Short mmCIF file of C-alpha atoms and ligand atoms in Angstrom, two decimals:
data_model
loop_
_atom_site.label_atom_id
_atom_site.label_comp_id
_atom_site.label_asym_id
_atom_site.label_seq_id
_atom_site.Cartn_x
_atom_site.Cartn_y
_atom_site.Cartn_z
CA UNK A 1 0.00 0.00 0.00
CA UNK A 2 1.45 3.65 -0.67
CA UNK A 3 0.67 5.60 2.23
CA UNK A 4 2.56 8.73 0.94
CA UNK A 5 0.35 8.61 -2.01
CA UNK A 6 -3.14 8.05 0.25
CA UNK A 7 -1.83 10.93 1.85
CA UNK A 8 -1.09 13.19 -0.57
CA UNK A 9 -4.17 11.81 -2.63
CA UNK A 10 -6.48 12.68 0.08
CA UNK A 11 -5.25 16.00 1.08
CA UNK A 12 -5.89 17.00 -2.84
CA UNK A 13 -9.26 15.74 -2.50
CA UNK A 14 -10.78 18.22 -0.18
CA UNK A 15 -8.51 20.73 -0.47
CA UNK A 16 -11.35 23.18 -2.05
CA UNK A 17 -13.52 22.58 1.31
CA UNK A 18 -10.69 24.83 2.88
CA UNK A 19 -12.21 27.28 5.21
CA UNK A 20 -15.39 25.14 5.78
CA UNK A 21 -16.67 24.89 9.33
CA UNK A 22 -16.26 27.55 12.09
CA UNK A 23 -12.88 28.44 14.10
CA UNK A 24 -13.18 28.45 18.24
CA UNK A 25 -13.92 32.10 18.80
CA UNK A 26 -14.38 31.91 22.50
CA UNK A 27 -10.58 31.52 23.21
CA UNK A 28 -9.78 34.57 21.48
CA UNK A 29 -5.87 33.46 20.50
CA UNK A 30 -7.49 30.56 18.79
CA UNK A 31 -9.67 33.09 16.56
CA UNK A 32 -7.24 34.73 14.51
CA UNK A 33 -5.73 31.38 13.08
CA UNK A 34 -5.64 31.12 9.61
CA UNK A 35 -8.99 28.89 8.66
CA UNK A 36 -7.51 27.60 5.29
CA UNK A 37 -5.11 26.06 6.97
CA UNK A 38 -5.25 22.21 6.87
CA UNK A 39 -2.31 19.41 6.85
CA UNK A 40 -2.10 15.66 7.50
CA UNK A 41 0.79 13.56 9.08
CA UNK A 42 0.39 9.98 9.22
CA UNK A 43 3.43 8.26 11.26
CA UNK A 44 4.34 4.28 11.31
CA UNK A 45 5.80 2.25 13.83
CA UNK A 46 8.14 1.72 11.77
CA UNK A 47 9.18 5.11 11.87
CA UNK A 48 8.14 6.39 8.37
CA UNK A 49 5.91 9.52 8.14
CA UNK A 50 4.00 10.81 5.43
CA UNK A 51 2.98 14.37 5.09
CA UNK A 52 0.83 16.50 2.73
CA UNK A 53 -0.50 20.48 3.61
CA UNK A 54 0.40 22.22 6.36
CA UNK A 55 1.66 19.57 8.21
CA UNK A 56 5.06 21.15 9.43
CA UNK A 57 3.63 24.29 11.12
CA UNK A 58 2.89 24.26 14.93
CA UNK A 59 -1.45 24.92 15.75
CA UNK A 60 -2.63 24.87 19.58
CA UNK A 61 -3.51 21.36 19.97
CA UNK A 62 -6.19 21.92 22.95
CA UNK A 63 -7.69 19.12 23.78
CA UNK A 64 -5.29 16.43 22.04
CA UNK A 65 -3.21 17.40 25.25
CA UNK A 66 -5.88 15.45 27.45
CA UNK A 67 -4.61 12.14 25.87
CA UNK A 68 -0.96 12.54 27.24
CA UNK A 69 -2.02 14.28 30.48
CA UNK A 70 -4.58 10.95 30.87
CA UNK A 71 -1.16 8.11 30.25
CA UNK A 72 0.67 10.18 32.37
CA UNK A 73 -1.43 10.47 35.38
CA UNK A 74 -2.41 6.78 34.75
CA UNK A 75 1.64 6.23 35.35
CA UNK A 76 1.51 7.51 38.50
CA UNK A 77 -1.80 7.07 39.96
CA UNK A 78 -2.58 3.35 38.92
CA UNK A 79 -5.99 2.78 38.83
CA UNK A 80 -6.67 4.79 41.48
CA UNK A 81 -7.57 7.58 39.33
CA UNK A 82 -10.87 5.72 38.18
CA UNK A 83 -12.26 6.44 41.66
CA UNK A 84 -12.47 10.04 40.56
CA UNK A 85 -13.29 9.99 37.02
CA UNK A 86 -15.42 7.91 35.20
CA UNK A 87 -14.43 6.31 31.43
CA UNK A 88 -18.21 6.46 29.94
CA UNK A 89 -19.37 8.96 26.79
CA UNK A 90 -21.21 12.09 28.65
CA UNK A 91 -23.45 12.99 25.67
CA UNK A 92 -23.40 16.40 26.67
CA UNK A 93 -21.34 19.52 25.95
CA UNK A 94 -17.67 19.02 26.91
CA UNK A 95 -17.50 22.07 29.56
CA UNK A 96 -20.80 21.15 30.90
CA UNK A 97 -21.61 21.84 34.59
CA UNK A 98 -24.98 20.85 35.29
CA UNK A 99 -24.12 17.11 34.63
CA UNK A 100 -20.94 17.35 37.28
CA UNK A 101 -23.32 18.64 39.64
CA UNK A 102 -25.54 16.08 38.94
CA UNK A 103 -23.16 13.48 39.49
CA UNK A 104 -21.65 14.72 42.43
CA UNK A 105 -18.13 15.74 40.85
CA UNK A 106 -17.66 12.38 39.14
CA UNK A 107 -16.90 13.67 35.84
CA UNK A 108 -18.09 10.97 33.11
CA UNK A 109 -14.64 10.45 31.45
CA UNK A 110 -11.16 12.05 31.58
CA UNK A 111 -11.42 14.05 28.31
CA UNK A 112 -14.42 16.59 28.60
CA UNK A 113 -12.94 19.59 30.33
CA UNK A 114 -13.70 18.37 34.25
CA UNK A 115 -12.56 15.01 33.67
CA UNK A 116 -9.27 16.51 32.48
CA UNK A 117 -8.69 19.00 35.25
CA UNK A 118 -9.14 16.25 37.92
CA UNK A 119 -6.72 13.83 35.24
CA UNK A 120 -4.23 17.11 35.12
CA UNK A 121 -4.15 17.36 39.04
CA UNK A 122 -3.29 13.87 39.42
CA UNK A 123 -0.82 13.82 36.70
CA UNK A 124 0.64 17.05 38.84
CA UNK A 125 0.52 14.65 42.01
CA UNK A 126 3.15 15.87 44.53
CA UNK A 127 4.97 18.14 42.15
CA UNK A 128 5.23 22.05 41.74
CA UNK A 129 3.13 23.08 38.33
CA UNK A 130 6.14 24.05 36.57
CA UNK A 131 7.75 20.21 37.24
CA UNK A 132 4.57 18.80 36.01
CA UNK A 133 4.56 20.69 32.64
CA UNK A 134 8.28 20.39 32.56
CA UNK A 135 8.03 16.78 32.60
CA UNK A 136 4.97 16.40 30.19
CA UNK A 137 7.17 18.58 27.38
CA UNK A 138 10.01 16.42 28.06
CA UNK A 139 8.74 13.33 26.78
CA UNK A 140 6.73 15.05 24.08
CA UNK A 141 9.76 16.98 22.71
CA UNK A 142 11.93 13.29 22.49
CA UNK A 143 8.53 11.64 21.17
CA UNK A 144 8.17 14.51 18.63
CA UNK A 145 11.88 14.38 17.64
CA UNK A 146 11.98 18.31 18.41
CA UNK A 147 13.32 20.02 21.50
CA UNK A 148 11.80 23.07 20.70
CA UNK A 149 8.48 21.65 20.85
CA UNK A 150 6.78 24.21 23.98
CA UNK A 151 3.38 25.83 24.62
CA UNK A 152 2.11 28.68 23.28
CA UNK A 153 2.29 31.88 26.11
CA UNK A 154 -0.12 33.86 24.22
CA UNK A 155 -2.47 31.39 24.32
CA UNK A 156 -2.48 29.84 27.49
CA UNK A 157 -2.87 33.56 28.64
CA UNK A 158 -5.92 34.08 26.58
CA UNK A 159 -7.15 30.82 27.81
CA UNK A 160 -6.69 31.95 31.49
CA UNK A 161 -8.00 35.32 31.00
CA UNK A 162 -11.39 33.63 29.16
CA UNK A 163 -11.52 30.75 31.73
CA UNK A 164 -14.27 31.32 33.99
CA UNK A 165 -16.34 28.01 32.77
CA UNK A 166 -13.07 26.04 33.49
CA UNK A 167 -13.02 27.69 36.71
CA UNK A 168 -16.09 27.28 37.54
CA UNK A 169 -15.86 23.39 36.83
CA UNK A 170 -12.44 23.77 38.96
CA UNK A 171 -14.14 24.60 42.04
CA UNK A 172 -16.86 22.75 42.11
CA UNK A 173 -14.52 19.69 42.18
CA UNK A 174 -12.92 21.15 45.45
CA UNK A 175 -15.88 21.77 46.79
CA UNK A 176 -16.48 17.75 45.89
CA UNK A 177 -12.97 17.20 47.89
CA UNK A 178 -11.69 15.61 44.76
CA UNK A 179 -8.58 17.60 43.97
CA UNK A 180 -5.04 17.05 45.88
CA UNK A 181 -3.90 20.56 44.68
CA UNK A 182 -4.75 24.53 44.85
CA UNK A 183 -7.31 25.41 42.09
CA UNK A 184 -5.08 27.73 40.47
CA UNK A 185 -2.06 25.36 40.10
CA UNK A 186 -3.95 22.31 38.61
CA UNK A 187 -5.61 25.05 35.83
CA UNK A 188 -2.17 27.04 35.51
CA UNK A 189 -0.95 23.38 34.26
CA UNK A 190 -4.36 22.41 32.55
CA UNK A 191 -4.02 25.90 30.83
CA UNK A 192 -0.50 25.57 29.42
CA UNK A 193 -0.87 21.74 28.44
CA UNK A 194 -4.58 23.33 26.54
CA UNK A 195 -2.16 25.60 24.67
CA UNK A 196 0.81 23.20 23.81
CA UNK A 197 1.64 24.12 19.98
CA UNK A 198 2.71 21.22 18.01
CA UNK A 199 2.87 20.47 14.12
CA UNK A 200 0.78 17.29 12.53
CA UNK A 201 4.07 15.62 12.15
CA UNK A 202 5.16 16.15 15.64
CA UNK A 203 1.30 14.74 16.95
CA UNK A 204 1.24 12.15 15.09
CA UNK A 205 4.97 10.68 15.90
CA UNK A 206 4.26 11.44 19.53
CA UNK A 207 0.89 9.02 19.26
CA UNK A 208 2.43 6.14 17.61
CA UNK A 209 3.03 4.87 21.64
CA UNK A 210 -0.99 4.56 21.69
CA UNK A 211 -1.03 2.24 18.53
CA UNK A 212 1.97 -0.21 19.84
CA UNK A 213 2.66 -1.15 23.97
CA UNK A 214 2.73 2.54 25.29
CA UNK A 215 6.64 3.36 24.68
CA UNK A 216 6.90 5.03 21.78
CA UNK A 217 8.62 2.33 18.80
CA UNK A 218 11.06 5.05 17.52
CA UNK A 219 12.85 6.69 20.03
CA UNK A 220 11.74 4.22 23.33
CA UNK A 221 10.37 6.91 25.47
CA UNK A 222 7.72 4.87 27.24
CA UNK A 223 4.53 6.45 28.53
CA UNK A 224 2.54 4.06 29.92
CA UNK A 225 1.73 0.33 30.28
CA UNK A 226 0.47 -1.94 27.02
CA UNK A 227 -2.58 -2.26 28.89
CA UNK A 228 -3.15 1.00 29.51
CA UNK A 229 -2.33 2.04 25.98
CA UNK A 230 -5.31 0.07 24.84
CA UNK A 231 -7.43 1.18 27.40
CA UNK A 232 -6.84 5.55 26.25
CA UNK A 233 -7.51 3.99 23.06
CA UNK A 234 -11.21 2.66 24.01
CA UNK A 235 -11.55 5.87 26.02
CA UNK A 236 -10.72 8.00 22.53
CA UNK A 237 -13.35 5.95 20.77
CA UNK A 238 -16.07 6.10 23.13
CA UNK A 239 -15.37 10.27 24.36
CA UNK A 240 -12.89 11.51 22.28
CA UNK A 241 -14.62 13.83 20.25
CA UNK A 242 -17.30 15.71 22.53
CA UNK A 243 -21.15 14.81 21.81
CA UNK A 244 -20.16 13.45 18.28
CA UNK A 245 -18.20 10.44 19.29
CA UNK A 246 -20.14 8.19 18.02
CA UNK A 247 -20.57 10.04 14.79
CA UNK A 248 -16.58 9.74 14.53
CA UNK A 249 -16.72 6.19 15.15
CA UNK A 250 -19.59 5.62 12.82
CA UNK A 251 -17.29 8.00 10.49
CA UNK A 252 -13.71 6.81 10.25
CA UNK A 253 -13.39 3.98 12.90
CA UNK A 254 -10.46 4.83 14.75
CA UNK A 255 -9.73 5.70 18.21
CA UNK A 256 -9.21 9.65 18.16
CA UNK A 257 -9.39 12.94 19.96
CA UNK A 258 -10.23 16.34 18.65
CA UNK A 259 -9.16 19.81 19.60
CA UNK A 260 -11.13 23.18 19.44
CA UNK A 261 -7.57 24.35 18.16
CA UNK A 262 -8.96 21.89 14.84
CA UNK A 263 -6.38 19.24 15.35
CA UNK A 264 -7.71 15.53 15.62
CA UNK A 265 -5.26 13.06 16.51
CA UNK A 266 -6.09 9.30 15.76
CA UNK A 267 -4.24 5.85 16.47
CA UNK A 268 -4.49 2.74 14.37
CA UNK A 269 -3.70 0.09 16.65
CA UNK A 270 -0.56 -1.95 16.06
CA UNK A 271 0.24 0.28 12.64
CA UNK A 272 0.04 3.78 13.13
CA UNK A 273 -0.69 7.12 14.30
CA UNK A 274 -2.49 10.19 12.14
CA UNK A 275 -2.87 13.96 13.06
CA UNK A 276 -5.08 16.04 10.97
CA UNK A 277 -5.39 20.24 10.95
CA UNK A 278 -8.35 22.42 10.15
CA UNK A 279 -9.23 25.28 12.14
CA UNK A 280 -12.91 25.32 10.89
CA UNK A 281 -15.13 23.07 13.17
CA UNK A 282 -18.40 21.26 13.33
CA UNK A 283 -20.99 21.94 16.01
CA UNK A 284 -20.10 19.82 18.55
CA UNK A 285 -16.10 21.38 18.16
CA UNK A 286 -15.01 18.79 15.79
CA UNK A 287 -12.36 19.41 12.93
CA UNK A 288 -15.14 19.33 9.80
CA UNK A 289 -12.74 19.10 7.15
CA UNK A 290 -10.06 17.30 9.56
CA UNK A 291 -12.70 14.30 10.17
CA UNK A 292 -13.48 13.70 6.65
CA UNK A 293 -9.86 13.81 5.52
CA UNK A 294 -9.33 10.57 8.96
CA UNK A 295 -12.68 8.85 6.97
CA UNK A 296 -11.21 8.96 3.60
CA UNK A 297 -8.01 7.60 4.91
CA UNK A 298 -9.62 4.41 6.85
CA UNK A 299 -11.52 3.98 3.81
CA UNK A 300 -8.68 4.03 1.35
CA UNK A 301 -6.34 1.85 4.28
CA UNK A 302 -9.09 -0.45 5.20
CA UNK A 303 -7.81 0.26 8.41
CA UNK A 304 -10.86 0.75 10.54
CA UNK A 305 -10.73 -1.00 13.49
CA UNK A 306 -14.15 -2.39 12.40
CA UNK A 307 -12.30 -3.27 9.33
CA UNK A 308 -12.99 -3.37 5.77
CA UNK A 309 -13.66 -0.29 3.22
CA UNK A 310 -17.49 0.05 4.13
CA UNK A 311 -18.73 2.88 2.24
CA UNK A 312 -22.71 2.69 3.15
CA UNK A 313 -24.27 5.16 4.97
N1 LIG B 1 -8.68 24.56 26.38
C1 LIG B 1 -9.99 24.24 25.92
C2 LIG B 1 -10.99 24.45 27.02
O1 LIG B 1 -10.69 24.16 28.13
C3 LIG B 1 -9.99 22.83 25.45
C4 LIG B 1 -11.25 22.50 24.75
C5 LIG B 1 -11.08 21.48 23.67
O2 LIG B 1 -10.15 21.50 22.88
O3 LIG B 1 -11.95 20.63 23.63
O4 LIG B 1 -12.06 24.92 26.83
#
């Protein structure tokens, strides 16, 4: 199979849709990114990587972050952490309060925004903020083969200034007892990981640890356990993409995660890892143009993980 040529075949293909879907306004950093923007990286584990677009320049990868910050706190909290978040889909908005309320600070899975402010706390642990991020852009910048790899100031700043919602869901989790550290530390972490800036290329070689035994096949930086490596990847099928996860699944059939930044990252268990970039975004916050480009390349692969190139509605 050519991969360089599904690639390069599929980013021709929509390239015309450029622009289509709507950019994250209410993080205001996020609204003055280019919206024609759109690349695709798709990385082996066998350390080949294919590129077509804009794959080589660095977007705000948002919520992509909450997969690392998840493998990570998994390292050093064991199961443990599943006594304070849940791993089902919530079927509601990703920064919602009501159902956190609801469910008495339990948030339904580590990647909607309270989930992953209770997952970034415990990834912090029993070190300062700065360690914490220190140590996440450590193993991203070997993973991603580039030591420059960092978050973007600007952006976390905006993100801080805008944050009341994340706030909000902050502190009602203290008030639920069910973070170790100060407020402001766990989102001064959750903030900057939000805003890391990172290039489809650099995503998707920094993934390929989800598709193998959780140490990444290229350079051996391990992140987690085998086990848990398949377990983020059930997680990313079942809640990685807001209220439309099971529209994804339905879609393209591989575990994924998207970003309001309009990055999706997606693994292909025991083969590969993909990133796809395009600002413009669906209702529920999905890449519009970035999901399509995933579905055309599990059809062309046959790589589902519900296999075969099933092109029925
Ligand atoms: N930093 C964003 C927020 O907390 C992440 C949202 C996302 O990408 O889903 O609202």
């Amino acid at each position: 199979m050519d991969l360089g040529a599904i690639v390069t075949e599929t980013w021709k293909e929509l390239a015309d849709e450029r622009g289509s879907g709507n950019p994250a306004r209410y993080i205001p950093a996020l609204a003055s990114v280019d919206p024609r923007k759109f690349g695709i990286a798709l990385a082996t584990k066998e350390g080949e990587v294919f590129c077509a677009g804009d794959a080589d320049e660095a977007f705000s990868i948002q919520s992509i972050s909450k997969v690392f910050a998840l493998a990570l706190a998994l390292e050093r909290q064991g199961a443990a952490l599943w006594d304070v978040v849940g791993r089902e889909p919530s079927g509601d908005a990703f920064n919602s309060i009501v159902q956190l309320e609801r469910e008495k600070g339990i948030p339904r899975n580590p990647f909607i925004n309270s989930g992953a402010i209770i997952t970034t706390d415990r990834f912090i642990d029993d070190r300062t903020p700065d360690e914490a991020v220190d140590d996440l852009l450590g193993r991203l910048r070997r993973m991603g083969r580039d030591d420059t790899i960092s978050f973007d100031p600007e952006v976390a700043r905006s993100e801080s200034e805008t944050g009341s919602r994340n706030r909000s869901l902050a502190w009602f989790l203290a008030d639920f007892g069910r973070l170790i550290n100060p407020v402001e530390d766990v989102l001064s972490v959750y903030f900057r990981q939000c805003a890391l800036s990172m290039s489809c290329r650099q995503l998707a070689e920094s993934a390929l640890f989800l598709a193998v035994d959780g140490t990444d096949p290229v350079t051996g930086q391990r992140m987690c356990s085998a086990s848990r490596a398949r377990r983020i990847n059930a997680l990313m099928l079942m809640c990685g993409h807001y209220d439309n996860s099971g529209q994804f699944a339905f879609e393209v059939g591989f575990p994924g995660k998207s970003g309001v930044g309009g990055g999706i990252l997606a693994s292909v268990p025991g083969r590969a890892a993909i990133a796809v970039w395009s600002p413009g975004l669906n209702r529920a916050g999905t890449s519009l143009l970035g999901a399509k480009a995933l579905a055309s390349i599990a059809l062309k692969t046959g790589w589902s993980i519900f296999s075969g190139q099933w092109t029925e509605p």
